[in-house]
CSV table of C-alpha atoms in Angstrom, one decimal:
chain,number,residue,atom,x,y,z
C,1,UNK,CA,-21.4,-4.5,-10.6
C,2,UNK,CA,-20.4,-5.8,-7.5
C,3,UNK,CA,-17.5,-4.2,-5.0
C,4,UNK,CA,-14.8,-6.3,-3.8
C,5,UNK,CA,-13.6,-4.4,-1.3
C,6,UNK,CA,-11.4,-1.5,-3.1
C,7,UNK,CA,-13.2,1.1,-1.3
C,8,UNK,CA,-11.1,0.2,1.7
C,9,UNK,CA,-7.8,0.8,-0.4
C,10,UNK,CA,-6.0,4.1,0.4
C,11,UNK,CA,-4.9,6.6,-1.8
C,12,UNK,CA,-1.3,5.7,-1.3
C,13,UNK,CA,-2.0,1.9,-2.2
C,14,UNK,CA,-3.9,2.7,-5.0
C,15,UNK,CA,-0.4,4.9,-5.9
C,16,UNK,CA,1.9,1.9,-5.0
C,17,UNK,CA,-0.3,-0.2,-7.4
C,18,UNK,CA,1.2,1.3,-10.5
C,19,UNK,CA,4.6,-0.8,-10.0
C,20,UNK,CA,2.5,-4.2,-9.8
C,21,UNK,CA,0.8,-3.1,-13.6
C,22,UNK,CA,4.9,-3.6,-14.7
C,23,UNK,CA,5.9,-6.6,-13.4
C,24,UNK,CA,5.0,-10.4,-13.3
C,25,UNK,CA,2.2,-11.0,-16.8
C,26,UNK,CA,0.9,-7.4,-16.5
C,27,UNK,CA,4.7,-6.1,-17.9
C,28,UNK,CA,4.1,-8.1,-20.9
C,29,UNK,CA,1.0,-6.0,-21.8
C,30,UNK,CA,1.9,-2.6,-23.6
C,31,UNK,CA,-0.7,0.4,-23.4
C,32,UNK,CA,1.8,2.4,-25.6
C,33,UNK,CA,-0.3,2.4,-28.3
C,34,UNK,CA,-3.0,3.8,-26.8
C,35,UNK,CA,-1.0,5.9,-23.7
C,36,UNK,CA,-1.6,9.7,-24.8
C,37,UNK,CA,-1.7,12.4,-22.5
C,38,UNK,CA,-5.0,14.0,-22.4
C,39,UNK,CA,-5.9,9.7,-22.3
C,40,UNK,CA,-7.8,10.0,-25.5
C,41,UNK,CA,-6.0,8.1,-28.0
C,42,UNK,CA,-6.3,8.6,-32.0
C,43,UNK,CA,-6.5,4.0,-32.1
C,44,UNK,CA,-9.5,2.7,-30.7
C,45,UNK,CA,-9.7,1.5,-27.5
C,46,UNK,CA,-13.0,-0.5,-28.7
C,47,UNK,CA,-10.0,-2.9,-31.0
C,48,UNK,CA,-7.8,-2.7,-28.5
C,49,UNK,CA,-7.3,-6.5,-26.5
C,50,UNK,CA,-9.0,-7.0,-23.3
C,51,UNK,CA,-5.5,-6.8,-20.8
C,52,UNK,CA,-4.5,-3.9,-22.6
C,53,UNK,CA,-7.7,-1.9,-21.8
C,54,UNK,CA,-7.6,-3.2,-18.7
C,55,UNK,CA,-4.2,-2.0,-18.2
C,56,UNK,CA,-4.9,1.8,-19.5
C,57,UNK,CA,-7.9,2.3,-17.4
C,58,UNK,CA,-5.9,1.5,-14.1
C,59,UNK,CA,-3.0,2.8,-14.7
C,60,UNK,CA,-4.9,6.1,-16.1
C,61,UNK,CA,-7.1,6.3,-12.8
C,62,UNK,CA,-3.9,6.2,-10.8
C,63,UNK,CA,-2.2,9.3,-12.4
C,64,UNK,CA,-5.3,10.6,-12.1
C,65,UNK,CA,-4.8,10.5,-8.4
C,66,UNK,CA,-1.1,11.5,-8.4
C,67,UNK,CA,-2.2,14.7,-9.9
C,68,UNK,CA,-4.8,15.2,-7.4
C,69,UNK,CA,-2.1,14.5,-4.9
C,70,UNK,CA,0.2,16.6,-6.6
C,71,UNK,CA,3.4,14.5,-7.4
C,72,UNK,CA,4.8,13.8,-10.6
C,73,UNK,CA,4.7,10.0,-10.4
C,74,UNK,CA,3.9,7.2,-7.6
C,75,UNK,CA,7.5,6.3,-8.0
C,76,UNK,CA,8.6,9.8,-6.2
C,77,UNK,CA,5.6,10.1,-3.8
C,78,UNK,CA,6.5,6.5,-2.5
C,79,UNK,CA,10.0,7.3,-2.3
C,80,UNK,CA,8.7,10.2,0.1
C,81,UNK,CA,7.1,8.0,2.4
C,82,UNK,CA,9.3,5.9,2.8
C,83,UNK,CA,11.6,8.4,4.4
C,84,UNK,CA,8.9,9.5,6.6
C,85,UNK,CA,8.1,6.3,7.6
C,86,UNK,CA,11.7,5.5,8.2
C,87,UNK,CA,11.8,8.8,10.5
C,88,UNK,CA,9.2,8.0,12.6
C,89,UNK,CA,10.3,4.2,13.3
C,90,UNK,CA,13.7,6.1,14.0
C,91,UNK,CA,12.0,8.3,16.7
C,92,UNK,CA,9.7,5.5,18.0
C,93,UNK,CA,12.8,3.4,18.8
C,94,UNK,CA,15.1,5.9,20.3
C,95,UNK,CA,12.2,7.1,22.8
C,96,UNK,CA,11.6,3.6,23.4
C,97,UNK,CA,14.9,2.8,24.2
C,98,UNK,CA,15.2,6.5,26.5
C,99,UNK,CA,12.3,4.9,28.4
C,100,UNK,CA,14.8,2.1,29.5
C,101,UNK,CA,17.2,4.7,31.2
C,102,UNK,CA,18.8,4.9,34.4
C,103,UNK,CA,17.8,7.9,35.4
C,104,UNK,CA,14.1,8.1,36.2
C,105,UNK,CA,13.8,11.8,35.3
C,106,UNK,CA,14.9,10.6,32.0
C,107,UNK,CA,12.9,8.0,31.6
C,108,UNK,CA,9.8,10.1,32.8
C,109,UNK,CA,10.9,12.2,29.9
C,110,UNK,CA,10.8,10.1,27.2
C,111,UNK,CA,7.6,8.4,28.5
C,112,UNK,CA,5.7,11.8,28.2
C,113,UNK,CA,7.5,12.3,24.5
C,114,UNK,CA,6.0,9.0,23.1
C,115,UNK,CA,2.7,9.9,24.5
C,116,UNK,CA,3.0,13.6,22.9
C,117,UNK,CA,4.3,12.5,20.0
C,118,UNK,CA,3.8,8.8,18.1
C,119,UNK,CA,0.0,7.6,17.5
C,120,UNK,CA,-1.0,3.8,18.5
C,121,UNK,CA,1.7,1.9,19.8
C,122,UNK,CA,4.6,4.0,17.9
C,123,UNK,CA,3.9,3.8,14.7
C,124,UNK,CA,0.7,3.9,14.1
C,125,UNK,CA,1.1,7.4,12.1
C,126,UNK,CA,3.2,5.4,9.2
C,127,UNK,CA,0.0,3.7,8.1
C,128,UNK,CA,-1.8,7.1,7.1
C,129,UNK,CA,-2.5,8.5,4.0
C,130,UNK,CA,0.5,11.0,2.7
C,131,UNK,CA,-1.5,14.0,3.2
C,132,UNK,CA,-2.8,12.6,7.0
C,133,UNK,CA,1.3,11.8,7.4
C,134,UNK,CA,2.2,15.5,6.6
C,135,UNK,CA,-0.4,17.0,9.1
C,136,UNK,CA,0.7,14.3,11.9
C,137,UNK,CA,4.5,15.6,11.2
C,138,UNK,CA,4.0,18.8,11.3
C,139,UNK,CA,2.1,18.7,14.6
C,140,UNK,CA,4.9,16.6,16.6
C,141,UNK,CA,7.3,19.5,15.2
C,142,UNK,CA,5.2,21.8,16.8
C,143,UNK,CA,4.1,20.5,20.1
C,144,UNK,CA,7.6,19.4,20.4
C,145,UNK,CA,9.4,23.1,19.9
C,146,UNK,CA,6.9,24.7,22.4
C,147,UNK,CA,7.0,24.0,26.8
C,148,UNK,CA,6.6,21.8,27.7
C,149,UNK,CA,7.7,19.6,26.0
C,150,UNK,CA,10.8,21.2,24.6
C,151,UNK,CA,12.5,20.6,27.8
C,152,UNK,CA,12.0,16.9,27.7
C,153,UNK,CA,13.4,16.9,23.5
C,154,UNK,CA,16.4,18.0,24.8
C,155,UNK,CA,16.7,16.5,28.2
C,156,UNK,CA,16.5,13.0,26.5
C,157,UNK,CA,18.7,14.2,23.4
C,158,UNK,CA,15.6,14.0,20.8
C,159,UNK,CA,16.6,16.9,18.6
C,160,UNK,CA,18.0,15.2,15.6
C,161,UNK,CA,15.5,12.5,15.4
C,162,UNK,CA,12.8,15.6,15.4
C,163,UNK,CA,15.2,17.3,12.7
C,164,UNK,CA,14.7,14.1,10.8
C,165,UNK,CA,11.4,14.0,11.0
C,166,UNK,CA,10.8,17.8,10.1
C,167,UNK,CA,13.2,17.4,6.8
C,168,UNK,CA,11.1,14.1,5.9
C,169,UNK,CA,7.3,15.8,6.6
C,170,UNK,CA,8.6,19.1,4.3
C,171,UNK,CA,9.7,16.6,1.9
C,172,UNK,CA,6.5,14.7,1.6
C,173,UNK,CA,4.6,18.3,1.9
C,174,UNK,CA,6.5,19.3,-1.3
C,175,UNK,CA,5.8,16.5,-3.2
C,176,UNK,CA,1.7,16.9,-2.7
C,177,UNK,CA,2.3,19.9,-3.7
C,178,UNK,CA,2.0,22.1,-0.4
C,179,UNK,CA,3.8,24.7,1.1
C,180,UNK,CA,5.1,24.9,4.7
C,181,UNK,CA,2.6,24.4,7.2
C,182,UNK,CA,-0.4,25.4,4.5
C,183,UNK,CA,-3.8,23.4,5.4
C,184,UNK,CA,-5.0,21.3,2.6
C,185,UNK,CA,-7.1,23.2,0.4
C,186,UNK,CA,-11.2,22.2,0.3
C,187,UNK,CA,-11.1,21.8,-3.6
C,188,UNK,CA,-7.8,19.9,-3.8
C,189,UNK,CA,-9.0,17.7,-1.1
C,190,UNK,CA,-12.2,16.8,-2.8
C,191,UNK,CA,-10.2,16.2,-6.2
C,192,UNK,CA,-8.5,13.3,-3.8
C,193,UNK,CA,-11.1,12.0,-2.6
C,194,UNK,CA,-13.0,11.9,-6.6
C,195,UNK,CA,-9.9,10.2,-7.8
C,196,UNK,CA,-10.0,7.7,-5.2
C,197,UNK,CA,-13.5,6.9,-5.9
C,198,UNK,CA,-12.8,7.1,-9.3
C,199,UNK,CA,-9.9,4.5,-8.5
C,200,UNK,CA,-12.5,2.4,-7.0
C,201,UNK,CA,-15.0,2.0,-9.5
C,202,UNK,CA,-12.0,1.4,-11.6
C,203,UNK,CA,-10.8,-1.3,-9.7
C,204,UNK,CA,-14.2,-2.9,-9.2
C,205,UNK,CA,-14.7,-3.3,-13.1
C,206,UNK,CA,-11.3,-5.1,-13.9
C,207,UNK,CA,-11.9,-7.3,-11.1
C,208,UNK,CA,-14.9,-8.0,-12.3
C,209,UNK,CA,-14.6,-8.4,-15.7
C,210,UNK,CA,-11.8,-10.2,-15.2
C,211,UNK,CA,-13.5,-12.6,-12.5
C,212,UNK,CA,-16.1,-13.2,-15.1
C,213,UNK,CA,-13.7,-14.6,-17.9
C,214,UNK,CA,-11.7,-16.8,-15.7
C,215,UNK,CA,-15.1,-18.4,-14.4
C,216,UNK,CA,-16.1,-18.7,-17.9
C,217,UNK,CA,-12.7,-19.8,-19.8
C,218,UNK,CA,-11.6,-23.6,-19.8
C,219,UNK,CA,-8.4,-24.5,-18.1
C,220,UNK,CA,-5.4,-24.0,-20.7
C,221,UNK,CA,-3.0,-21.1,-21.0
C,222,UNK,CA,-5.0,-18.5,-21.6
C,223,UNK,CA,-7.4,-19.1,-18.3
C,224,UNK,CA,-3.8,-19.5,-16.5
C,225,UNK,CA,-2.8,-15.6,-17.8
C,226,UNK,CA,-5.8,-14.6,-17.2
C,227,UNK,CA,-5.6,-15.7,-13.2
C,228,UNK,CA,-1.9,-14.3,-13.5
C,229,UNK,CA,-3.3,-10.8,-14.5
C,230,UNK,CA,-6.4,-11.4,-11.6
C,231,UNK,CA,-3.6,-12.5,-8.8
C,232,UNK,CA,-2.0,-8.8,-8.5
C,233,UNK,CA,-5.7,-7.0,-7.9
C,234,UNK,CA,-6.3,-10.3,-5.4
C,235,UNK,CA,-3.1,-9.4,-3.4
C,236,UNK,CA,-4.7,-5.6,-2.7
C,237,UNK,CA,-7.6,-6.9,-1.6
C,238,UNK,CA,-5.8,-9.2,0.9
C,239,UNK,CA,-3.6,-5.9,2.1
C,240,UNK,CA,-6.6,-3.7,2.5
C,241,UNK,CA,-9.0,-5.3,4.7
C,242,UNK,CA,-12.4,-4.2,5.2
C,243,UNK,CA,-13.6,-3.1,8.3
C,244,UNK,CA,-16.9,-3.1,10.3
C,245,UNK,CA,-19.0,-0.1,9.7
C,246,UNK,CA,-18.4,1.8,13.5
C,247,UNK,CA,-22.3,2.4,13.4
C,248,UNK,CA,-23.9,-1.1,13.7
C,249,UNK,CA,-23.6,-1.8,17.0
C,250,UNK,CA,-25.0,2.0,18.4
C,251,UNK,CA,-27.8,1.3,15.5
C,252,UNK,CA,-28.9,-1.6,17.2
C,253,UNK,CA,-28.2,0.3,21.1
C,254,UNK,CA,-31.0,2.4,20.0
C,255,UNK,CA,-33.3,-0.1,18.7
C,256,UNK,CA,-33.3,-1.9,22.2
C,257,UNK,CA,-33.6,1.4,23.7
C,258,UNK,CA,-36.8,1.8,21.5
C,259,UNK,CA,-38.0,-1.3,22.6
C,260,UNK,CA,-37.9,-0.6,26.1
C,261,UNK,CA,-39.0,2.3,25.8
C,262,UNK,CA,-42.3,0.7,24.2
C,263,UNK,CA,-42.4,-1.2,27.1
C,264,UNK,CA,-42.7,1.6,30.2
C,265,UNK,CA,-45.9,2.4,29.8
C,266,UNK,CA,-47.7,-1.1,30.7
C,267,UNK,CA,-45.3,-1.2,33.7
C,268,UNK,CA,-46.5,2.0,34.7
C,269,UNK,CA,-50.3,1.0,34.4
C,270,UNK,CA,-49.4,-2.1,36.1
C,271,UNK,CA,-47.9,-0.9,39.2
C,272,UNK,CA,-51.5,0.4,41.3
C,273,UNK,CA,-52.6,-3.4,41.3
């Protein structure tokens, strides 16, 4: 089977996901038959049409991964994050906007709270996964309760925006599943990261069993639902792009190394004549 690309997906797209398996022609396919909660109906899933299976084992591999997670549904979890995201955009624009001030003890303020406290260019932390989001939130809490940094939080007026953001990371905490500043534990983390792979071997054999069909059904109405039920998996792909692997280019650094390496020796016999 080949992979499209769905290892790049995070474990909160693969979350948001669920809401594109109900709308547009996926909402016209209905699992209820079949939707049991230990995920081992009494009909046969062997009878069952093509788009419903399809349907099941996606939608079953993402609650799956909520449970990991340790939310009752994607709906909630999402919900979560938005708020988080929604406080950290908050804080990134008010410290921008300090750094315009009058004053420049102010403004030197402000400019050593962005530093302390947003990732990338100032929201950079929104684009993490939940349980990355939570750790990230309760670290600015903390560096920004302790000198010295405190001083500048409340020399530029930052404390509710901080308040925001603590409410919104003890929210989201919740919702996984964890308690006030508690570490993620090894064996839940490795039951996200199994779901997620799970998720992705999923993912990779709808897409390609639905690739094969639409390459192999004549134009018509059913080639056209077919692409309809395709277009939603397509869109992921397109908002989950894959990267580079980080190794190549040291991999090949070393190999030139080699290679001069190789080389030293006749230089070194040559250099008497």
């Amino acid at each position: 089977m080949a992979g499209y690309g769905y290892s790049f997906v995070t474990d909160k797209a693969f979350s948001a996901f669920a809401r594109d398996l109900e709308q547009g022609a996926w909402k016209s396919v209905s699992i209820d038959k079949y939707d049991v909660p230990n995920r081992v109906p009494t009909a046969l899933l062997l009878e069952a049409p093509k788009p419903v299976i399809w349907k099941a084992r996606a939608l079953w591999s993402i609650r799956a991964l909520d449970e990991a997670l340790g939310v009752a549904s994607a709906a909630a979890l999402a919900e979560l994050d938005t708020e988080w995201d929604a406080s950290q955009r908050a804080l990134h624009l008010f410290l921008a906007s300090a750094a315009e001030g009058k004053d420049p003890a102010h403004r030197d303020a402000a400019v050593r709270l962005r530093g302390a406290l947003l990732a990338g260019a100032g929201t950079e932390q929104t684009r993490y996964t939940y349980d990355a989001e939570v750790d990230y939130g309760w670290h600015q809490i903390s560096v920004a309760g302790k000198a010295p940094l405190a001083a500048d939080v409340k020399k530029v007026g930052a404390g509710p925006y901080l308040k925001r953001v603590e409410e919104a990371t003890e929210a989201l905490a919740k919702g996984l599943g964890r308690s006030s500043g508690q570490k993620r534990a090894v064996a839940r983390s490795k039951r996200i990261r199994e779901a997620v792979v799970a998720c992705t071997q999923a993912f990779n054999a709808i897409h390609d069993d639905i690739g094969w069909l639409v390459a192999h059904t004549p134009s018509g109405k059913q080639r056209d639902l077919l692409e309809a039920l395709h277009a939603p998996f397509l869109a992921l792909l397109e908002r989950s792009p894959q990267r580079a692997p980080a190794a190549a280019a040291p991999e090949e650094e070393v190999e030139d190394a080699e290679e001069e390496d190789a080389e030293e020796p006749e230089a070194e016999e040559s250099a008497p004549e």
